[in-house]
JSON list of C-alpha atoms in Angstrom, two decimals:
[
{"chain": "A", "resi": 1, "resn": "MET", "atom": "CA", "xyz": [-0.01, 0.00, -0.01]},
{"chain": "A", "resi": 2, "resn": "LEU", "atom": "CA", "xyz": [2.72, 2.48, 0.98]},
{"chain": "A", "resi": 3, "resn": "ALA", "atom": "CA", "xyz": [4.59, 1.92, -2.28]},
{"chain": "A", "resi": 4, "resn": "GLU", "atom": "CA", "xyz": [1.43, 2.55, -4.26]},
{"chain": "A", "resi": 5, "resn": "LEU", "atom": "CA", "xyz": [0.70, 5.73, -2.30]},
{"chain": "A", "resi": 6, "resn": "ALA", "atom": "CA", "xyz": [4.30, 6.92, -2.72]},
{"chain": "A", "resi": 7, "resn": "ARG", "atom": "CA", "xyz": [3.88, 6.81, -6.49]},
{"chain": "A", "resi": 8, "resn": "ILE", "atom": "CA", "xyz": [1.11, 9.44, -6.11]},
{"chain": "A", "resi": 9, "resn": "ALA", "atom": "CA", "xyz": [2.24, 11.64, -3.19]},
{"chain": "A", "resi": 10, "resn": "ALA", "atom": "CA", "xyz": [4.84, 12.04, -0.49]},
{"chain": "A", "resi": 11, "resn": "VAL", "atom": "CA", "xyz": [4.38, 9.58, 2.35]},
{"chain": "A", "resi": 12, "resn": "LEU", "atom": "CA", "xyz": [5.88, 11.03, 5.53]},
{"chain": "A", "resi": 13, "resn": "PRO", "atom": "CA", "xyz": [6.51, 9.16, 8.80]},
{"chain": "A", "resi": 14, "resn": "GLY", "atom": "CA", "xyz": [4.71, 10.47, 11.88]},
{"chain": "A", "resi": 15, "resn": "PRO", "atom": "CA", "xyz": [5.99, 10.86, 15.44]},
{"chain": "A", "resi": 16, "resn": "LEU", "atom": "CA", "xyz": [4.83, 7.30, 16.24]},
{"chain": "A", "resi": 17, "resn": "PRO", "atom": "CA", "xyz": [5.74, 4.18, 14.27]},
{"chain": "A", "resi": 18, "resn": "ASP", "atom": "CA", "xyz": [2.11, 3.56, 13.22]},
{"chain": "A", "resi": 19, "resn": "GLU", "atom": "CA", "xyz": [1.44, 7.14, 12.01]},
{"chain": "A", "resi": 20, "resn": "ILE", "atom": "CA", "xyz": [1.94, 8.53, 8.50]},
{"chain": "A", "resi": 21, "resn": "THR", "atom": "CA", "xyz": [1.00, 11.68, 6.66]},
{"chain": "A", "resi": 22, "resn": "ILE", "atom": "CA", "xyz": [0.23, 11.66, 2.98]},
{"chain": "A", "resi": 23, "resn": "ASP", "atom": "CA", "xyz": [1.23, 14.98, 1.51]},
{"chain": "A", "resi": 24, "resn": "SER", "atom": "CA", "xyz": [-0.88, 15.23, -1.65]},
{"chain": "A", "resi": 25, "resn": "ARG", "atom": "CA", "xyz": [-1.69, 17.75, -4.32]},
{"chain": "A", "resi": 26, "resn": "ALA", "atom": "CA", "xyz": [-5.36, 18.66, -4.28]},
{"chain": "A", "resi": 27, "resn": "SER", "atom": "CA", "xyz": [-5.74, 17.20, -7.76]},
{"chain": "A", "resi": 28, "resn": "ASP", "atom": "CA", "xyz": [-4.49, 13.82, -6.54]},
{"chain": "A", "resi": 29, "resn": "LEU", "atom": "CA", "xyz": [-6.88, 13.37, -3.60]},
{"chain": "A", "resi": 30, "resn": "ALA", "atom": "CA", "xyz": [-9.21, 11.18, -5.61]},
{"chain": "A", "resi": 31, "resn": "ARG", "atom": "CA", "xyz": [-6.35, 8.81, -6.47]},
{"chain": "A", "resi": 32, "resn": "ILE", "atom": "CA", "xyz": [-5.27, 8.70, -2.80]},
{"chain": "A", "resi": 33, "resn": "ALA", "atom": "CA", "xyz": [-8.84, 7.93, -1.78]},
{"chain": "A", "resi": 34, "resn": "GLY", "atom": "CA", "xyz": [-8.99, 5.19, -4.37]},
{"chain": "A", "resi": 35, "resn": "VAL", "atom": "CA", "xyz": [-5.99, 3.39, -2.88]},
{"chain": "A", "resi": 36, "resn": "LEU", "atom": "CA", "xyz": [-7.14, 3.82, 0.71]},
{"chain": "A", "resi": 37, "resn": "GLY", "atom": "CA", "xyz": [-10.68, 2.88, -0.09]},
{"chain": "A", "resi": 38, "resn": "ARG", "atom": "CA", "xyz": [-9.46, -0.36, -1.63]},
{"chain": "A", "resi": 39, "resn": "VAL", "atom": "CA", "xyz": [-6.99, -1.49, 1.08]},
{"chain": "A", "resi": 40, "resn": "GLY", "atom": "CA", "xyz": [-8.07, 0.45, 4.18]},
{"chain": "A", "resi": 41, "resn": "PRO", "atom": "CA", "xyz": [-5.69, 1.96, 6.77]},
{"chain": "A", "resi": 42, "resn": "ALA", "atom": "CA", "xyz": [-3.66, -1.28, 7.18]},
{"chain": "A", "resi": 43, "resn": "GLY", "atom": "CA", "xyz": [-3.30, -0.65, 10.89]},
{"chain": "A", "resi": 44, "resn": "LEU", "atom": "CA", "xyz": [-1.92, 2.85, 10.42]},
{"chain": "A", "resi": 45, "resn": "THR", "atom": "CA", "xyz": [-3.13, 6.23, 11.64]},
{"chain": "A", "resi": 46, "resn": "ILE", "atom": "CA", "xyz": [-3.24, 8.26, 8.45]},
{"chain": "A", "resi": 47, "resn": "THR", "atom": "CA", "xyz": [-3.53, 12.00, 7.99]},
{"chain": "A", "resi": 48, "resn": "VAL", "atom": "CA", "xyz": [-4.09, 13.25, 4.46]},
{"chain": "A", "resi": 49, "resn": "ARG", "atom": "CA", "xyz": [-2.68, 16.69, 3.81]},
{"chain": "A", "resi": 50, "resn": "THR", "atom": "CA", "xyz": [-3.26, 18.96, 0.83]},
{"chain": "A", "resi": 51, "resn": "PRO", "atom": "CA", "xyz": [-2.37, 22.61, 0.20]},
{"chain": "A", "resi": 52, "resn": "THR", "atom": "CA", "xyz": [-5.78, 23.91, -0.78]},
{"chain": "A", "resi": 53, "resn": "VAL", "atom": "CA", "xyz": [-9.44, 23.01, -1.40]},
{"chain": "A", "resi": 54, "resn": "PRO", "atom": "CA", "xyz": [-9.90, 20.67, -4.39]},
{"chain": "A", "resi": 55, "resn": "LEU", "atom": "CA", "xyz": [-12.07, 22.32, -7.02]},
{"chain": "A", "resi": 56, "resn": "ASN", "atom": "CA", "xyz": [-13.37, 19.17, -8.67]},
{"chain": "A", "resi": 57, "resn": "ALA", "atom": "CA", "xyz": [-17.10, 18.48, -8.31]},
{"chain": "A", "resi": 58, "resn": "GLY", "atom": "CA", "xyz": [-16.54, 14.96, -6.94]},
{"chain": "A", "resi": 59, "resn": "ILE", "atom": "CA", "xyz": [-14.86, 16.02, -3.69]},
{"chain": "A", "resi": 60, "resn": "PRO", "atom": "CA", "xyz": [-17.84, 15.08, -1.43]},
{"chain": "A", "resi": 61, "resn": "ALA", "atom": "CA", "xyz": [-17.56, 11.48, -2.67]},
{"chain": "A", "resi": 62, "resn": "VAL", "atom": "CA", "xyz": [-13.82, 11.52, -2.12]},
{"chain": "A", "resi": 63, "resn": "VAL", "atom": "CA", "xyz": [-14.38, 12.70, 1.49]},
{"chain": "A", "resi": 64, "resn": "GLY", "atom": "CA", "xyz": [-16.80, 9.84, 1.96]},
{"chain": "A", "resi": 65, "resn": "VAL", "atom": "CA", "xyz": [-14.21, 7.30, 0.78]},
{"chain": "A", "resi": 66, "resn": "LEU", "atom": "CA", "xyz": [-11.50, 8.78, 3.04]},
{"chain": "A", "resi": 67, "resn": "ALA", "atom": "CA", "xyz": [-13.86, 8.61, 6.01]},
{"chain": "A", "resi": 68, "resn": "HIS", "atom": "CA", "xyz": [-14.83, 5.00, 5.21]},
{"chain": "A", "resi": 69, "resn": "ALA", "atom": "CA", "xyz": [-11.12, 4.15, 5.01]},
{"chain": "A", "resi": 70, "resn": "GLN", "atom": "CA", "xyz": [-10.77, 5.46, 8.59]},
{"chain": "A", "resi": 71, "resn": "VAL", "atom": "CA", "xyz": [-8.44, 8.34, 7.71]},
{"chain": "A", "resi": 72, "resn": "ALA", "atom": "CA", "xyz": [-7.72, 10.22, 10.94]},
{"chain": "A", "resi": 73, "resn": "ALA", "atom": "CA", "xyz": [-7.98, 13.71, 9.45]},
{"chain": "A", "resi": 74, "resn": "LEU", "atom": "CA", "xyz": [-7.91, 15.79, 6.27]},
{"chain": "A", "resi": 75, "resn": "GLU", "atom": "CA", "xyz": [-5.71, 18.84, 6.63]},
{"chain": "A", "resi": 76, "resn": "ILE", "atom": "CA", "xyz": [-5.43, 21.91, 4.40]},
{"chain": "A", "resi": 77, "resn": "THR", "atom": "CA", "xyz": [-1.99, 23.43, 4.80]},
{"chain": "A", "resi": 78, "resn": "ARG", "atom": "CA", "xyz": [-2.35, 26.91, 3.28]},
{"chain": "A", "resi": 79, "resn": "GLU", "atom": "CA", "xyz": [-4.15, 29.76, 5.04]},
{"chain": "A", "resi": 80, "resn": "LEU", "atom": "CA", "xyz": [-7.46, 30.18, 3.29]},
{"chain": "A", "resi": 81, "resn": "VAL", "atom": "CA", "xyz": [-9.82, 33.11, 2.87]},
{"chain": "A", "resi": 82, "resn": "VAL", "atom": "CA", "xyz": [-13.07, 31.39, 2.05]},
{"chain": "A", "resi": 83, "resn": "GLY", "atom": "CA", "xyz": [-14.68, 33.44, -0.67]},
{"chain": "A", "resi": 84, "resn": "GLY", "atom": "CA", "xyz": [-14.50, 34.07, -4.38]},
{"chain": "A", "resi": 85, "resn": "PRO", "atom": "CA", "xyz": [-13.72, 30.99, -6.49]},
{"chain": "A", "resi": 86, "resn": "LEU", "atom": "CA", "xyz": [-13.14, 28.81, -3.42]},
{"chain": "A", "resi": 87, "resn": "ALA", "atom": "CA", "xyz": [-16.51, 29.48, -1.80]},
{"chain": "A", "resi": 88, "resn": "VAL", "atom": "CA", "xyz": [-18.57, 26.70, -3.39]},
{"chain": "A", "resi": 89, "resn": "ALA", "atom": "CA", "xyz": [-15.79, 24.05, -3.25]},
{"chain": "A", "resi": 90, "resn": "TRP", "atom": "CA", "xyz": [-15.02, 24.79, 0.41]},
{"chain": "A", "resi": 91, "resn": "THR", "atom": "CA", "xyz": [-18.73, 24.69, 1.35]},
{"chain": "A", "resi": 92, "resn": "GLU", "atom": "CA", "xyz": [-19.20, 21.24, -0.18]},
{"chain": "A", "resi": 93, "resn": "LEU", "atom": "CA", "xyz": [-15.91, 19.99, 1.34]},
{"chain": "A", "resi": 94, "resn": "ALA", "atom": "CA", "xyz": [-16.88, 21.21, 4.83]},
{"chain": "A", "resi": 95, "resn": "LYS", "atom": "CA", "xyz": [-20.40, 19.79, 4.53]},
{"chain": "A", "resi": 96, "resn": "ALA", "atom": "CA", "xyz": [-19.04, 16.42, 3.47]},
{"chain": "A", "resi": 97, "resn": "ALA", "atom": "CA", "xyz": [-16.46, 16.31, 6.26]},
{"chain": "A", "resi": 98, "resn": "LEU", "atom": "CA", "xyz": [-19.16, 16.87, 8.88]},
{"chain": "A", "resi": 99, "resn": "SER", "atom": "CA", "xyz": [-21.62, 14.53, 7.23]},
{"chain": "A", "resi": 100, "resn": "HIS", "atom": "CA", "xyz": [-19.12, 11.65, 7.09]},
{"chain": "A", "resi": 101, "resn": "GLY", "atom": "CA", "xyz": [-17.39, 12.42, 10.43]},
{"chain": "A", "resi": 102, "resn": "LEU", "atom": "CA", "xyz": [-13.96, 13.13, 8.89]},
{"chain": "A", "resi": 103, "resn": "PRO", "atom": "CA", "xyz": [-12.08, 15.74, 10.98]},
{"chain": "A", "resi": 104, "resn": "LEU", "atom": "CA", "xyz": [-11.16, 18.70, 8.75]},
{"chain": "A", "resi": 105, "resn": "ARG", "atom": "CA", "xyz": [-8.27, 20.91, 9.86]},
{"chain": "A", "resi": 106, "resn": "TRP", "atom": "CA", "xyz": [-7.78, 24.28, 8.22]},
{"chain": "A", "resi": 107, "resn": "SER", "atom": "CA", "xyz": [-6.59, 27.77, 9.10]},
{"chain": "A", "resi": 108, "resn": "GLY", "atom": "CA", "xyz": [-7.75, 31.12, 7.85]},
{"chain": "A", "resi": 109, "resn": "ALA", "atom": "CA", "xyz": [-11.03, 32.94, 7.73]},
{"chain": "A", "resi": 110, "resn": "ALA", "atom": "CA", "xyz": [-14.21, 33.49, 5.74]},
{"chain": "A", "resi": 111, "resn": "ASP", "atom": "CA", "xyz": [-14.91, 36.55, 3.66]},
{"chain": "A", "resi": 112, "resn": "SER", "atom": "CA", "xyz": [-16.74, 38.82, 6.09]},
{"chain": "A", "resi": 113, "resn": "LEU", "atom": "CA", "xyz": [-19.65, 39.26, 3.66]},
{"chain": "A", "resi": 114, "resn": "LEU", "atom": "CA", "xyz": [-20.15, 35.49, 3.51]},
{"chain": "A", "resi": 115, "resn": "LEU", "atom": "CA", "xyz": [-19.38, 34.49, 7.08]},
{"chain": "A", "resi": 116, "resn": "GLU", "atom": "CA", "xyz": [-23.03, 34.31, 8.10]},
{"chain": "A", "resi": 117, "resn": "HIS", "atom": "CA", "xyz": [-23.54, 31.38, 5.71]},
{"chain": "A", "resi": 118, "resn": "PHE", "atom": "CA", "xyz": [-20.63, 29.34, 7.13]},
{"chain": "A", "resi": 119, "resn": "THR", "atom": "CA", "xyz": [-20.84, 29.45, 10.89]},
{"chain": "A", "resi": 120, "resn": "HIS", "atom": "CA", "xyz": [-22.44, 25.99, 11.10]},
{"chain": "A", "resi": 121, "resn": "LEU", "atom": "CA", "xyz": [-19.54, 24.50, 9.16]},
{"chain": "A", "resi": 122, "resn": "VAL", "atom": "CA", "xyz": [-16.08, 23.46, 10.33]},
{"chain": "A", "resi": 123, "resn": "PRO", "atom": "CA", "xyz": [-14.38, 26.44, 11.97]},
{"chain": "A", "resi": 124, "resn": "PRO", "atom": "CA", "xyz": [-10.70, 27.29, 11.28]},
{"chain": "A", "resi": 125, "resn": "GLN", "atom": "CA", "xyz": [-8.24, 26.26, 14.00]},
{"chain": "A", "resi": 126, "resn": "ARG", "atom": "CA", "xyz": [-7.30, 29.70, 15.26]},
{"chain": "A", "resi": 127, "resn": "SER", "atom": "CA", "xyz": [-10.62, 31.50, 14.96]},
{"chain": "A", "resi": 128, "resn": "HIS", "atom": "CA", "xyz": [-11.65, 31.55, 18.60]},
{"chain": "A", "resi": 129, "resn": "ASP", "atom": "CA", "xyz": [-14.97, 33.36, 18.05]},
{"chain": "A", "resi": 130, "resn": "TRP", "atom": "CA", "xyz": [-16.09, 30.96, 15.31]},
{"chain": "A", "resi": 131, "resn": "ARG", "atom": "CA", "xyz": [-15.00, 27.90, 17.30]},
{"chain": "A", "resi": 132, "resn": "ARG", "atom": "CA", "xyz": [-16.75, 29.15, 20.44]},
{"chain": "A", "resi": 133, "resn": "ALA", "atom": "CA", "xyz": [-19.99, 29.71, 18.58]},
{"chain": "A", "resi": 134, "resn": "TRP", "atom": "CA", "xyz": [-19.87, 26.49, 16.56]},
{"chain": "A", "resi": 135, "resn": "ARG", "atom": "CA", "xyz": [-22.07, 23.50, 17.47]},
{"chain": "A", "resi": 136, "resn": "TYR", "atom": "CA", "xyz": [-22.33, 20.21, 15.70]},
{"chain": "A", "resi": 137, "resn": "GLY", "atom": "CA", "xyz": [-25.77, 19.72, 14.15]},
{"chain": "A", "resi": 138, "resn": "ALA", "atom": "CA", "xyz": [-26.69, 23.40, 13.93]},
{"chain": "A", "resi": 139, "resn": "LEU", "atom": "CA", "xyz": [-28.04, 23.06, 10.38]},
{"chain": "A", "resi": 140, "resn": "THR", "atom": "CA", "xyz": [-28.61, 19.54, 9.05]},
{"chain": "A", "resi": 141, "resn": "TRP", "atom": "CA", "xyz": [-30.91, 17.50, 6.86]},
{"chain": "A", "resi": 142, "resn": "ARG", "atom": "CA", "xyz": [-32.12, 13.92, 6.95]},
{"chain": "A", "resi": 143, "resn": "ARG", "atom": "CA", "xyz": [-33.53, 11.92, 4.05]},
{"chain": "A", "resi": 144, "resn": "GLY", "atom": "CA", "xyz": [-37.16, 10.84, 4.38]},
{"chain": "A", "resi": 145, "resn": "PRO", "atom": "CA", "xyz": [-39.46, 9.04, 1.88]},
{"chain": "A", "resi": 146, "resn": "GLY", "atom": "CA", "xyz": [-39.68, 11.73, -0.75]},
{"chain": "A", "resi": 147, "resn": "PHE", "atom": "CA", "xyz": [-38.73, 14.63, 1.48]},
{"chain": "A", "resi": 148, "resn": "ALA", "atom": "CA", "xyz": [-35.72, 16.26, 3.21]},
{"chain": "A", "resi": 149, "resn": "LEU", "atom": "CA", "xyz": [-36.28, 17.05, 6.90]},
{"chain": "A", "resi": 150, "resn": "VAL", "atom": "CA", "xyz": [-34.21, 20.08, 7.84]},
{"chain": "A", "resi": 151, "resn": "ASN", "atom": "CA", "xyz": [-33.29, 20.99, 11.43]},
{"chain": "A", "resi": 152, "resn": "ASP", "atom": "CA", "xyz": [-32.20, 24.62, 11.73]},
{"chain": "A", "resi": 153, "resn": "ASP", "atom": "CA", "xyz": [-30.81, 25.17, 15.25]},
{"chain": "A", "resi": 154, "resn": "ARG", "atom": "CA", "xyz": [-28.44, 27.98, 14.41]},
{"chain": "A", "resi": 155, "resn": "ASN", "atom": "CA", "xyz": [-30.48, 30.30, 16.64]},
{"chain": "A", "resi": 156, "resn": "GLU", "atom": "CA", "xyz": [-31.15, 28.40, 19.87]},
{"chain": "A", "resi": 157, "resn": "GLN", "atom": "CA", "xyz": [-33.99, 30.83, 20.68]},
{"chain": "A", "resi": 158, "resn": "ASP", "atom": "CA", "xyz": [-35.67, 30.27, 17.33]},
{"chain": "A", "resi": 159, "resn": "ARG", "atom": "CA", "xyz": [-35.20, 26.64, 16.28]},
{"chain": "A", "resi": 160, "resn": "ARG", "atom": "CA", "xyz": [-36.93, 25.75, 13.02]},
{"chain": "A", "resi": 161, "resn": "ARG", "atom": "CA", "xyz": [-37.94, 22.61, 11.19]},
{"chain": "A", "resi": 162, "resn": "HIS", "atom": "CA", "xyz": [-38.61, 22.44, 7.46]},
{"chain": "A", "resi": 163, "resn": "THR", "atom": "CA", "xyz": [-39.93, 19.65, 5.27]},
{"chain": "A", "resi": 164, "resn": "VAL", "atom": "CA", "xyz": [-38.88, 20.10, 1.66]},
{"chain": "A", "resi": 165, "resn": "ASP", "atom": "CA", "xyz": [-39.74, 18.05, -1.44]},
{"chain": "A", "resi": 166, "resn": "LEU", "atom": "CA", "xyz": [-36.65, 15.93, -2.02]},
{"chain": "A", "resi": 167, "resn": "LEU", "atom": "CA", "xyz": [-37.27, 15.39, -5.73]},
{"chain": "A", "resi": 168, "resn": "LEU", "atom": "CA", "xyz": [-37.36, 19.16, -6.19]},
{"chain": "A", "resi": 169, "resn": "LEU", "atom": "CA", "xyz": [-34.09, 19.58, -4.24]},
{"chain": "A", "resi": 170, "resn": "THR", "atom": "CA", "xyz": [-32.20, 16.77, -5.98]},
{"chain": "A", "resi": 171, "resn": "GLY", "atom": "CA", "xyz": [-33.13, 18.25, -9.33]},
{"chain": "A", "resi": 172, "resn": "ILE", "atom": "CA", "xyz": [-31.31, 21.41, -8.25]},
{"chain": "A", "resi": 173, "resn": "PHE", "atom": "CA", "xyz": [-28.46, 20.26, -5.97]},
{"chain": "A", "resi": 174, "resn": "GLY", "atom": "CA", "xyz": [-27.88, 16.63, -7.07]},
{"chain": "A", "resi": 175, "resn": "PRO", "atom": "CA", "xyz": [-28.90, 13.30, -5.48]},
{"chain": "A", "resi": 176, "resn": "ASP", "atom": "CA", "xyz": [-27.04, 14.00, -2.21]},
{"chain": "A", "resi": 177, "resn": "LEU", "atom": "CA", "xyz": [-27.56, 17.79, -2.16]},
{"chain": "A", "resi": 178, "resn": "ASP", "atom": "CA", "xyz": [-23.83, 18.28, -2.43]},
{"chain": "A", "resi": 179, "resn": "ARG", "atom": "CA", "xyz": [-23.45, 20.13, -5.73]},
{"chain": "A", "resi": 180, "resn": "PRO", "atom": "CA", "xyz": [-23.95, 23.78, -6.64]},
{"chain": "A", "resi": 181, "resn": "ALA", "atom": "CA", "xyz": [-27.33, 24.54, -8.08]},
{"chain": "A", "resi": 182, "resn": "GLN", "atom": "CA", "xyz": [-28.17, 23.29, -11.55]},
{"chain": "A", "resi": 183, "resn": "THR", "atom": "CA", "xyz": [-30.24, 26.11, -13.04]},
{"chain": "A", "resi": 184, "resn": "SER", "atom": "CA", "xyz": [-31.08, 24.58, -16.41]},
{"chain": "A", "resi": 185, "resn": "ALA", "atom": "CA", "xyz": [-34.54, 23.58, -15.15]},
{"chain": "A", "resi": 186, "resn": "ASP", "atom": "CA", "xyz": [-35.34, 27.16, -14.24]},
{"chain": "A", "resi": 187, "resn": "PRO", "atom": "CA", "xyz": [-35.66, 26.68, -10.45]},
{"chain": "A", "resi": 188, "resn": "GLY", "atom": "CA", "xyz": [-35.22, 30.40, -9.80]},
{"chain": "A", "resi": 189, "resn": "PRO", "atom": "CA", "xyz": [-38.28, 30.92, -7.56]},
{"chain": "A", "resi": 190, "resn": "VAL", "atom": "CA", "xyz": [-37.43, 27.78, -5.55]},
{"chain": "A", "resi": 191, "resn": "ILE", "atom": "CA", "xyz": [-33.85, 28.96, -5.02]},
{"chain": "A", "resi": 192, "resn": "ASP", "atom": "CA", "xyz": [-35.10, 32.40, -4.01]},
{"chain": "A", "resi": 193, "resn": "GLU", "atom": "CA", "xyz": [-37.36, 30.81, -1.41]},
{"chain": "A", "resi": 194, "resn": "LEU", "atom": "CA", "xyz": [-34.57, 28.56, -0.05]},
{"chain": "A", "resi": 195, "resn": "ILE", "atom": "CA", "xyz": [-32.31, 31.58, 0.20]},
{"chain": "A", "resi": 196, "resn": "HIS", "atom": "CA", "xyz": [-35.06, 33.47, 2.05]},
{"chain": "A", "resi": 197, "resn": "LEU", "atom": "CA", "xyz": [-35.33, 30.56, 4.55]},
{"chain": "A", "resi": 198, "resn": "GLY", "atom": "CA", "xyz": [-31.56, 30.52, 5.01]},
{"chain": "A", "resi": 199, "resn": "LEU", "atom": "CA", "xyz": [-31.27, 27.03, 3.54]},
{"chain": "A", "resi": 200, "resn": "ALA", "atom": "CA", "xyz": [-29.33, 28.03, 0.47]},
{"chain": "A", "resi": 201, "resn": "ALA", "atom": "CA", "xyz": [-26.81, 30.78, -0.26]},
{"chain": "A", "resi": 202, "resn": "ARG", "atom": "CA", "xyz": [-25.86, 32.64, -3.37]},
{"chain": "A", "resi": 203, "resn": "LEU", "atom": "CA", "xyz": [-22.03, 32.64, -3.30]},
{"chain": "A", "resi": 204, "resn": "PRO", "atom": "CA", "xyz": [-19.70, 34.41, -5.76]},
{"chain": "A", "resi": 205, "resn": "ASN", "atom": "CA", "xyz": [-19.42, 31.29, -7.93]},
{"chain": "A", "resi": 206, "resn": "GLY", "atom": "CA", "xyz": [-22.71, 29.49, -7.43]},
{"chain": "A", "resi": 207, "resn": "VAL", "atom": "CA", "xyz": [-25.71, 28.71, -5.29]},
{"chain": "A", "resi": 208, "resn": "VAL", "atom": "CA", "xyz": [-25.26, 26.02, -2.61]},
{"chain": "A", "resi": 209, "resn": "TRP", "atom": "CA", "xyz": [-27.53, 24.04, -0.27]},
{"chain": "A", "resi": 210, "resn": "LEU", "atom": "CA", "xyz": [-26.28, 24.92, 3.21]},
{"chain": "A", "resi": 211, "resn": "PRO", "atom": "CA", "xyz": [-27.41, 22.06, 5.49]},
{"chain": "A", "resi": 212, "resn": "TYR", "atom": "CA", "xyz": [-25.14, 19.01, 5.72]},
{"chain": "A", "resi": 213, "resn": "ARG", "atom": "CA", "xyz": [-26.59, 15.57, 5.85]},
{"chain": "A", "resi": 214, "resn": "MET", "atom": "CA", "xyz": [-26.91, 14.02, 9.30]},
{"chain": "A", "resi": 215, "resn": "ARG", "atom": "CA", "xyz": [-25.85, 10.42, 8.86]},
{"chain": "A", "resi": 216, "resn": "ARG", "atom": "CA", "xyz": [-25.02, 9.23, 12.35]},
{"chain": "A", "resi": 217, "resn": "PHE", "atom": "CA", "xyz": [-24.49, 10.11, 16.02]},
{"chain": "A", "resi": 218, "resn": "PRO", "atom": "CA", "xyz": [-22.17, 10.93, 17.62]},
{"chain": "A", "resi": 219, "resn": "ALA", "atom": "CA", "xyz": [-19.83, 12.85, 15.35]},
{"chain": "A", "resi": 220, "resn": "ALA", "atom": "CA", "xyz": [-16.24, 13.75, 16.07]},
{"chain": "A", "resi": 221, "resn": "PRO", "atom": "CA", "xyz": [-15.61, 17.46, 16.49]},
{"chain": "A", "resi": 222, "resn": "PRO", "atom": "CA", "xyz": [-13.29, 19.06, 13.94]}
]
């Protein structure tokens, strides 16, 4: 396994004999996940490290494979300002990490104009205000028979529940609600209503569904 990984990325020893860090380019994360998903952790504690947020649309699935392979953490090494062209990709990465229980480590900040959309997602390591305010499960959805049940607990004094037609949502945000909006079917009024409810956000490079899927309890904190 290590030889196969080393052909893709740098495999670095950790402080303990059973720990390794895979130092990968963002574009190679899918290949790393493919190897780990096939063979598992092989008794090792594995951290996967990459310099920035992958921009490919399949990153939520990659996160799911890494989590299933029992990767200890996914770490982004560069300081990020979440906004502009990174906004959609980071949102889907952070949603997937929480949904699958994969600890995501990152440093930086969110664009101040967009921060209100992100506070339920994984906070950066040195943002004390964001980390203090963050709670797991603040904005989540569960799949029901034909509907998505959304729990919005971002405001503890005004907790809200929404039931939304799942077929309608998947036509816009994909089968797992983890893609930016597909607007070819003219869902403009629906998107506007979701934005009004605080369940979607219009970011600089696309419209995203904000809740992450609640798959299991408990979840590891970031």
